[in-house]
Amino acid sequence: MDDLLQNTISALDSILDDERRALLDGDLELISSLLKEKETLIETLNAQEETDRVELENLNDKVKRNQDLLNSALEGIRTVARRLATMRRIRGSLDTYDAQGRKKTVDLQTSRSVEKRA
């Protein structure tokens, strides 16, 4: 295995470990800053004619692990966004039901204008 290939594999391995730590810490800025370098290293690996299959399988396992973490983080963000939207909706209205079981929404929005009376 030549030096370029070994250096690329080592650098990508290190970046994947950094990305994992960033995912676990919720450091979205670090994750985005690692993306470009990670893509460049993967392109370099793809351009190599000779590769070490065992090393690539280890990298692939780390990529899959990080992707699972990223998917979980994204689902968590989506859940929070849905919850915040629900909270905003609840603050603005009240859903009640009448004696026949029909849903009725009572708007709780207060007028933001001031009425002046003489």
mmCIF file of N, CA, C and O in Angstrom, residues 28-104:
data_model
loop_
_atom_site.group_PDB
_atom_site.id
_atom_site.type_symbol
_atom_site.label_atom_id
_atom_site.label_comp_id
_atom_site.label_asym_id
_atom_site.label_seq_id
_atom_site.Cartn_x
_atom_site.Cartn_y
_atom_site.Cartn_z
ATOM 1 N N LEU A 28 -23.172 20.766 15.588
ATOM 2 C CA LEU A 28 -23.533 20.795 14.169
ATOM 3 C C LEU A 28 -22.545 21.597 13.335
ATOM 4 O O LEU A 28 -22.316 21.282 12.168
ATOM 5 N N GLU A 29 -21.934 22.624 13.917
ATOM 6 C CA GLU A 29 -20.954 23.425 13.180
ATOM 7 C C GLU A 29 -19.728 22.596 12.823
ATOM 8 O O GLU A 29 -19.216 22.683 11.714
ATOM 9 N N LEU A 30 -19.258 21.793 13.764
ATOM 10 C CA LEU A 30 -18.100 20.945 13.493
ATOM 11 C C LEU A 30 -18.439 19.907 12.436
ATOM 12 O O LEU A 30 -17.630 19.640 11.540
ATOM 13 N N ILE A 31 -19.630 19.349 12.514
ATOM 14 C CA ILE A 31 -20.048 18.349 11.528
ATOM 15 C C ILE A 31 -20.001 18.941 10.123
ATOM 16 O O ILE A 31 -19.465 18.339 9.197
ATOM 17 N N SER A 32 -20.543 20.135 9.973
ATOM 18 C CA SER A 32 -20.564 20.755 8.646
ATOM 19 C C SER A 32 -19.160 21.135 8.191
ATOM 20 O O SER A 32 -18.858 21.063 7.001
ATOM 21 N N SER A 33 -18.278 21.518 9.123
ATOM 22 C CA SER A 33 -16.923 21.881 8.719
ATOM 23 C C SER A 33 -16.106 20.658 8.295
ATOM 24 O O SER A 33 -15.178 20.776 7.494
ATOM 25 N N LEU A 34 -16.434 19.498 8.811
ATOM 26 C CA LEU A 34 -15.722 18.264 8.447
ATOM 27 C C LEU A 34 -16.178 17.697 7.101
ATOM 28 O O LEU A 34 -15.450 16.922 6.473
ATOM 29 N N LEU A 35 -17.350 18.095 6.665
ATOM 30 C CA LEU A 35 -17.952 17.502 5.473
ATOM 31 C C LEU A 35 -17.083 17.643 4.222
ATOM 32 O O LEU A 35 -16.851 16.674 3.504
ATOM 33 N N LYS A 36 -16.590 18.837 3.945
ATOM 34 C CA LYS A 36 -15.818 19.077 2.719
ATOM 35 C C LYS A 36 -14.546 18.237 2.697
ATOM 36 O O LYS A 36 -14.225 17.605 1.689
ATOM 37 N N GLU A 37 -13.845 18.213 3.832
ATOM 38 C CA GLU A 37 -12.612 17.423 3.891
ATOM 39 C C GLU A 37 -12.915 15.934 3.745
ATOM 40 O O GLU A 37 -12.188 15.199 3.074
ATOM 41 N N LYS A 38 -14.004 15.498 4.358
ATOM 42 C CA LYS A 38 -14.396 14.091 4.258
ATOM 43 C C LYS A 38 -14.702 13.730 2.805
ATOM 44 O O LYS A 38 -14.260 12.690 2.308
ATOM 45 N N GLU A 39 -15.432 14.587 2.108
ATOM 46 C CA GLU A 39 -15.750 14.338 0.699
ATOM 47 C C GLU A 39 -14.485 14.274 -0.152
ATOM 48 O O GLU A 39 -14.359 13.405 -1.026
ATOM 49 N N THR A 40 -13.548 15.175 0.102
ATOM 50 C CA THR A 40 -12.291 15.187 -0.654
ATOM 51 C C THR A 40 -11.517 13.894 -0.439
ATOM 52 O O THR A 40 -10.992 13.305 -1.397
ATOM 53 N N LEU A 41 -11.443 13.432 0.797
ATOM 54 C CA LEU A 41 -10.729 12.186 1.089
ATOM 55 C C LEU A 41 -11.410 10.982 0.447
ATOM 56 O O LEU A 41 -10.737 10.083 -0.068
ATOM 57 N N ILE A 42 -12.723 10.969 0.450
ATOM 58 C CA ILE A 42 -13.447 9.860 -0.183
ATOM 59 C C ILE A 42 -13.207 9.862 -1.692
ATOM 60 O O ILE A 42 -13.002 8.804 -2.294
ATOM 61 N N GLU A 43 -13.199 11.047 -2.298
ATOM 62 C CA GLU A 43 -12.892 11.139 -3.730
ATOM 63 C C GLU A 43 -11.488 10.637 -4.017
ATOM 64 O O GLU A 43 -11.254 9.938 -5.016
ATOM 65 N N THR A 44 -10.533 10.962 -3.144
ATOM 66 C CA THR A 44 -9.162 10.479 -3.309
ATOM 67 C C THR A 44 -9.109 8.965 -3.223
ATOM 68 O O THR A 44 -8.431 8.309 -4.020
ATOM 69 N N LEU A 45 -9.840 8.395 -2.274
ATOM 70 C CA LEU A 45 -9.891 6.934 -2.154
ATOM 71 C C LEU A 45 -10.505 6.292 -3.390
ATOM 72 O O LEU A 45 -10.028 5.259 -3.869
ATOM 73 N N ASN A 46 -11.573 6.893 -3.894
ATOM 74 C CA ASN A 46 -12.239 6.343 -5.075
ATOM 75 C C ASN A 46 -11.342 6.371 -6.301
ATOM 76 O O ASN A 46 -11.494 5.536 -7.194
ATOM 77 N N ALA A 47 -10.404 7.304 -6.343
ATOM 78 C CA ALA A 47 -9.510 7.424 -7.493
ATOM 79 C C ALA A 47 -8.349 6.432 -7.431
ATOM 80 O O ALA A 47 -7.668 6.221 -8.429
ATOM 81 N N GLN A 48 -8.138 5.810 -6.295
ATOM 82 C CA GLN A 48 -7.031 4.870 -6.139
ATOM 83 C C GLN A 48 -7.344 3.550 -6.835
ATOM 84 O O GLN A 48 -8.458 3.049 -6.766
ATOM 85 N N GLU A 49 -6.331 3.015 -7.489
ATOM 86 C CA GLU A 49 -6.518 1.727 -8.164
ATOM 87 C C GLU A 49 -6.376 0.572 -7.173
ATOM 88 O O GLU A 49 -7.093 -0.403 -7.243
ATOM 89 N N GLU A 50 -5.437 0.713 -6.267
ATOM 90 C CA GLU A 50 -5.180 -0.346 -5.305
ATOM 91 C C GLU A 50 -5.672 0.106 -3.935
ATOM 92 O O GLU A 50 -5.360 1.201 -3.480
ATOM 93 N N THR A 51 -6.490 -0.714 -3.306
ATOM 94 C CA THR A 51 -6.976 -0.394 -1.969
ATOM 95 C C THR A 51 -6.892 -1.619 -1.085
ATOM 96 O O THR A 51 -6.869 -2.752 -1.570
ATOM 97 N N ASP A 52 -6.848 -1.383 0.194
ATOM 98 C CA ASP A 52 -6.835 -2.456 1.185
ATOM 99 C C ASP A 52 -8.264 -2.699 1.622
ATOM 100 O O ASP A 52 -8.887 -1.858 2.257
ATOM 101 N N ARG A 53 -8.773 -3.853 1.266
ATOM 102 C CA ARG A 53 -10.183 -4.162 1.523
ATOM 103 C C ARG A 53 -10.535 -4.111 3.008
ATOM 104 O O ARG A 53 -11.586 -3.594 3.379
ATOM 105 N N VAL A 54 -9.674 -4.621 3.862
ATOM 106 C CA VAL A 54 -9.945 -4.638 5.298
ATOM 107 C C VAL A 54 -10.044 -3.210 5.827
ATOM 108 O O VAL A 54 -10.954 -2.884 6.593
ATOM 109 N N GLU A 55 -9.113 -2.356 5.429
ATOM 110 C CA GLU A 55 -9.136 -0.956 5.860
ATOM 111 C C GLU A 55 -10.418 -0.271 5.390
ATOM 112 O O GLU A 55 -11.037 0.493 6.130
ATOM 113 N N LEU A 56 -10.814 -0.543 4.141
ATOM 114 C CA LEU A 56 -12.021 0.084 3.606
ATOM 115 C C LEU A 56 -13.277 -0.424 4.311
ATOM 116 O O LEU A 56 -14.221 0.342 4.525
ATOM 117 N N GLU A 57 -13.306 -1.681 4.694
ATOM 118 C CA GLU A 57 -14.453 -2.212 5.433
ATOM 119 C C GLU A 57 -14.567 -1.548 6.806
ATOM 120 O O GLU A 57 -15.671 -1.241 7.261
ATOM 121 N N ASN A 58 -13.424 -1.301 7.446
ATOM 122 C CA ASN A 58 -13.441 -0.609 8.735
ATOM 123 C C ASN A 58 -13.978 0.810 8.571
ATOM 124 O O ASN A 58 -14.772 1.282 9.388
ATOM 125 N N LEU A 59 -13.532 1.493 7.512
ATOM 126 C CA LEU A 59 -14.029 2.842 7.245
ATOM 127 C C LEU A 59 -15.523 2.813 6.946
ATOM 128 O O LEU A 59 -16.275 3.669 7.411
ATOM 129 N N ASN A 60 -15.948 1.825 6.174
ATOM 130 C CA ASN A 60 -17.363 1.705 5.820
ATOM 131 C C ASN A 60 -18.215 1.491 7.077
ATOM 132 O O ASN A 60 -19.304 2.058 7.198
ATOM 133 N N ASP A 61 -17.707 0.688 8.008
ATOM 134 C CA ASP A 61 -18.435 0.479 9.272
ATOM 135 C C ASP A 61 -18.587 1.797 10.033
ATOM 136 O O ASP A 61 -19.650 2.082 10.588
ATOM 137 N N LYS A 62 -17.530 2.603 10.043
ATOM 138 C CA LYS A 62 -17.596 3.896 10.733
ATOM 139 C C LYS A 62 -18.554 4.851 10.027
ATOM 140 O O LYS A 62 -19.296 5.592 10.671
ATOM 141 N N VAL A 63 -18.541 4.836 8.699
ATOM 142 C CA VAL A 63 -19.459 5.691 7.943
ATOM 143 C C VAL A 63 -20.898 5.305 8.253
ATOM 144 O O VAL A 63 -21.749 6.174 8.492
ATOM 145 N N LYS A 64 -21.197 4.009 8.274
ATOM 146 C CA LYS A 64 -22.554 3.541 8.589
ATOM 147 C C LYS A 64 -22.955 3.933 10.012
ATOM 148 O O LYS A 64 -24.078 4.370 10.244
ATOM 149 N N ARG A 65 -22.028 3.775 10.956
ATOM 150 C CA ARG A 65 -22.304 4.139 12.347
ATOM 151 C C ARG A 65 -22.631 5.628 12.450
ATOM 152 O O ARG A 65 -23.610 6.016 13.072
ATOM 153 N N ASN A 66 -21.828 6.456 11.781
ATOM 154 C CA ASN A 66 -22.066 7.900 11.816
ATOM 155 C C ASN A 66 -23.364 8.263 11.120
ATOM 156 O O ASN A 66 -24.076 9.180 11.555
ATOM 157 N N GLN A 67 -23.690 7.561 10.048
ATOM 158 C CA GLN A 67 -24.946 7.842 9.347
ATOM 159 C C GLN A 67 -26.137 7.517 10.233
ATOM 160 O O GLN A 67 -27.117 8.258 10.251
ATOM 161 N N ASP A 68 -26.051 6.424 10.983
ATOM 162 C CA ASP A 68 -27.123 6.093 11.925
ATOM 163 C C ASP A 68 -27.271 7.180 12.990
ATOM 164 O O ASP A 68 -28.387 7.568 13.346
ATOM 165 N N LEU A 69 -26.134 7.669 13.505
ATOM 166 C CA LEU A 69 -26.178 8.753 14.492
ATOM 167 C C LEU A 69 -26.774 10.018 13.884
ATOM 168 O O LEU A 69 -27.580 10.703 14.522
ATOM 169 N N LEU A 70 -26.372 10.326 12.658
ATOM 170 C CA LEU A 70 -26.888 11.519 11.991
ATOM 171 C C LEU A 70 -28.393 11.397 11.762
ATOM 172 O O LEU A 70 -29.139 12.354 11.989
ATOM 173 N N ASN A 71 -28.845 10.239 11.332
ATOM 174 C CA ASN A 71 -30.282 10.031 11.134
ATOM 175 C C ASN A 71 -31.048 10.197 12.448
ATOM 176 O O ASN A 71 -32.128 10.798 12.471
ATOM 177 N N SER A 72 -30.486 9.686 13.527
ATOM 178 C CA SER A 72 -31.136 9.844 14.834
ATOM 179 C C SER A 72 -31.180 11.307 15.253
ATOM 180 O O SER A 72 -32.194 11.780 15.782
ATOM 181 N N ALA A 73 -30.089 12.023 15.010
ATOM 182 C CA ALA A 73 -30.049 13.444 15.353
ATOM 183 C C ALA A 73 -31.079 14.223 14.535
ATOM 184 O O ALA A 73 -31.794 15.079 15.075
ATOM 185 N N LEU A 74 -31.181 13.917 13.257
ATOM 186 C CA LEU A 74 -32.156 14.606 12.406
ATOM 187 C C LEU A 74 -33.584 14.304 12.853
ATOM 188 O O LEU A 74 -34.441 15.196 12.862
ATOM 189 N N GLU A 75 -33.842 13.072 13.234
ATOM 190 C CA GLU A 75 -35.184 12.726 13.709
ATOM 191 C C GLU A 75 -35.489 13.468 15.009
ATOM 192 O O GLU A 75 -36.612 13.936 15.221
ATOM 193 N N GLY A 76 -34.489 13.612 15.864
ATOM 194 C CA GLY A 76 -34.670 14.380 17.088
ATOM 195 C C GLY A 76 -34.987 15.841 16.796
ATOM 196 O O GLY A 76 -35.861 16.442 17.421
ATOM 197 N N ILE A 77 -34.297 16.405 15.829
ATOM 198 C CA ILE A 77 -34.551 17.795 15.442
ATOM 199 C C ILE A 77 -35.956 17.938 14.869
ATOM 200 O O ILE A 77 -36.672 18.894 15.190
ATOM 201 N N ARG A 78 -36.366 16.995 14.055
ATOM 202 C CA ARG A 78 -37.726 17.033 13.497
ATOM 203 C C ARG A 78 -38.775 16.931 14.600
ATOM 204 O O ARG A 78 -39.800 17.626 14.566
ATOM 205 N N THR A 79 -38.527 16.074 15.580
ATOM 206 C CA THR A 79 -39.463 15.912 16.691
ATOM 207 C C THR A 79 -39.593 17.214 17.478
ATOM 208 O O THR A 79 -40.705 17.631 17.828
ATOM 209 N N VAL A 80 -38.476 17.852 17.738
ATOM 210 C CA VAL A 80 -38.509 19.128 18.461
ATOM 211 C C VAL A 80 -39.255 20.183 17.650
ATOM 212 O O VAL A 80 -40.068 20.938 18.197
ATOM 213 N N ALA A 81 -39.003 20.227 16.340
ATOM 214 C CA ALA A 81 -39.684 21.208 15.487
ATOM 215 C C ALA A 81 -41.198 20.978 15.499
ATOM 216 O O ALA A 81 -41.974 21.941 15.582
ATOM 217 N N ARG A 82 -41.623 19.716 15.435
ATOM 218 C CA ARG A 82 -43.057 19.418 15.495
ATOM 219 C C ARG A 82 -43.639 19.817 16.845
ATOM 220 O O ARG A 82 -44.729 20.372 16.919
ATOM 221 N N ARG A 83 -42.903 19.551 17.891
ATOM 222 C CA ARG A 83 -43.378 19.891 19.233
ATOM 223 C C ARG A 83 -43.501 21.404 19.405
ATOM 224 O O ARG A 83 -44.478 21.900 19.969
ATOM 225 N N LEU A 84 -42.513 22.144 18.901
ATOM 226 C CA LEU A 84 -42.575 23.608 18.983
ATOM 227 C C LEU A 84 -43.746 24.156 18.173
ATOM 228 O O LEU A 84 -44.429 25.088 18.615
ATOM 229 N N ALA A 85 -43.994 23.580 17.011
ATOM 230 C CA ALA A 85 -45.137 24.014 16.195
ATOM 231 C C ALA A 85 -46.444 23.751 16.935
ATOM 232 O O ALA A 85 -47.359 24.582 16.921
ATOM 233 N N THR A 86 -46.532 22.606 17.598
ATOM 234 C CA THR A 86 -47.724 22.288 18.381
ATOM 235 C C THR A 86 -47.895 23.269 19.533
ATOM 236 O O THR A 86 -49.004 23.745 19.793
ATOM 237 N N MET A 87 -46.808 23.589 20.187
ATOM 238 C CA MET A 87 -46.869 24.540 21.301
ATOM 239 C C MET A 87 -47.338 25.921 20.824
ATOM 240 O O MET A 87 -48.138 26.569 21.492
ATOM 241 N N ARG A 88 -46.842 26.357 19.663
ATOM 242 C CA ARG A 88 -47.285 27.649 19.115
ATOM 243 C C ARG A 88 -48.773 27.603 18.792
ATOM 244 O O ARG A 88 -49.496 28.556 19.042
ATOM 245 N N ARG A 89 -49.233 26.501 18.234
ATOM 246 C CA ARG A 89 -50.640 26.365 17.875
ATOM 247 C C ARG A 89 -51.501 26.356 19.133
ATOM 248 O O ARG A 89 -52.537 27.002 19.200
ATOM 249 N N ILE A 90 -51.049 25.653 20.142
ATOM 250 C CA ILE A 90 -51.816 25.558 21.388
ATOM 251 C C ILE A 90 -51.916 26.931 22.057
ATOM 252 O O ILE A 90 -52.965 27.286 22.598
ATOM 253 N N ARG A 91 -50.861 27.702 22.020
ATOM 254 C CA ARG A 91 -50.885 29.021 22.635
ATOM 255 C C ARG A 91 -51.868 29.948 21.948
ATOM 256 O O ARG A 91 -52.415 30.848 22.566
ATOM 257 N N GLY A 92 -52.105 29.739 20.662
ATOM 258 C CA GLY A 92 -52.973 30.638 19.899
ATOM 259 C C GLY A 92 -54.430 30.235 19.881
ATOM 260 O O GLY A 92 -55.288 31.024 19.490
ATOM 261 N N SER A 93 -54.734 29.003 20.300
ATOM 262 C CA SER A 93 -56.127 28.572 20.248
ATOM 263 C C SER A 93 -56.376 27.476 21.271
ATOM 264 O O SER A 93 -55.448 26.899 21.816
ATOM 265 N N LEU A 94 -57.643 27.218 21.489
ATOM 266 C CA LEU A 94 -58.059 26.175 22.419
ATOM 267 C C LEU A 94 -59.081 25.305 21.704
ATOM 268 O O LEU A 94 -60.070 25.810 21.172
ATOM 269 N N ASP A 95 -58.827 24.014 21.668
ATOM 270 C CA ASP A 95 -59.774 23.081 21.055
ATOM 271 C C ASP A 95 -60.678 22.511 22.143
ATOM 272 O O ASP A 95 -60.208 22.014 23.166
ATOM 273 N N THR A 96 -61.966 22.604 21.923
ATOM 274 C CA THR A 96 -62.950 22.047 22.851
ATOM 275 C C THR A 96 -63.942 21.204 22.056
ATOM 276 O O THR A 96 -63.947 21.230 20.824
ATOM 277 N N TYR A 97 -64.792 20.496 22.775
ATOM 278 C CA TYR A 97 -65.807 19.671 22.137
ATOM 279 C C TYR A 97 -67.160 20.003 22.754
ATOM 280 O O TYR A 97 -67.276 20.182 23.961
ATOM 281 N N ASP A 98 -68.169 20.072 21.893
ATOM 282 C CA ASP A 98 -69.508 20.374 22.411
ATOM 283 C C ASP A 98 -70.193 19.081 22.864
ATOM 284 O O ASP A 98 -69.592 17.999 22.820
ATOM 285 N N ALA A 99 -71.447 19.191 23.311
ATOM 286 C CA ALA A 99 -72.175 18.043 23.841
ATOM 287 C C ALA A 99 -72.364 16.933 22.811
ATOM 288 O O ALA A 99 -72.506 15.767 23.165
ATOM 289 N N GLN A 100 -72.355 17.293 21.522
ATOM 290 C CA GLN A 100 -72.515 16.295 20.464
ATOM 291 C C GLN A 100 -71.158 15.725 20.005
ATOM 292 O O GLN A 100 -71.105 14.923 19.091
ATOM 293 N N GLY A 101 -70.080 16.156 20.630
ATOM 294 C CA GLY A 101 -68.764 15.622 20.282
ATOM 295 C C GLY A 101 -68.093 16.338 19.126
ATOM 296 O O GLY A 101 -67.069 15.882 18.635
ATOM 297 N N ARG A 102 -68.656 17.457 18.693
ATOM 298 C CA ARG A 102 -68.048 18.207 17.599
ATOM 299 C C ARG A 102 -66.930 19.092 18.141
ATOM 300 O O ARG A 102 -67.090 19.750 19.167
ATOM 301 N N LYS A 103 -65.848 19.107 17.417
ATOM 302 C CA LYS A 103 -64.694 19.895 17.815
ATOM 303 C C LYS A 103 -64.933 21.366 17.502
ATOM 304 O O LYS A 103 -65.440 21.712 16.446
ATOM 305 N N LYS A 104 -64.551 22.208 18.435
ATOM 306 C CA LYS A 104 -64.672 23.641 18.222
ATOM 307 C C LYS A 104 -63.359 24.278 18.656
ATOM 308 O O LYS A 104 -62.822 23.965 19.718
#
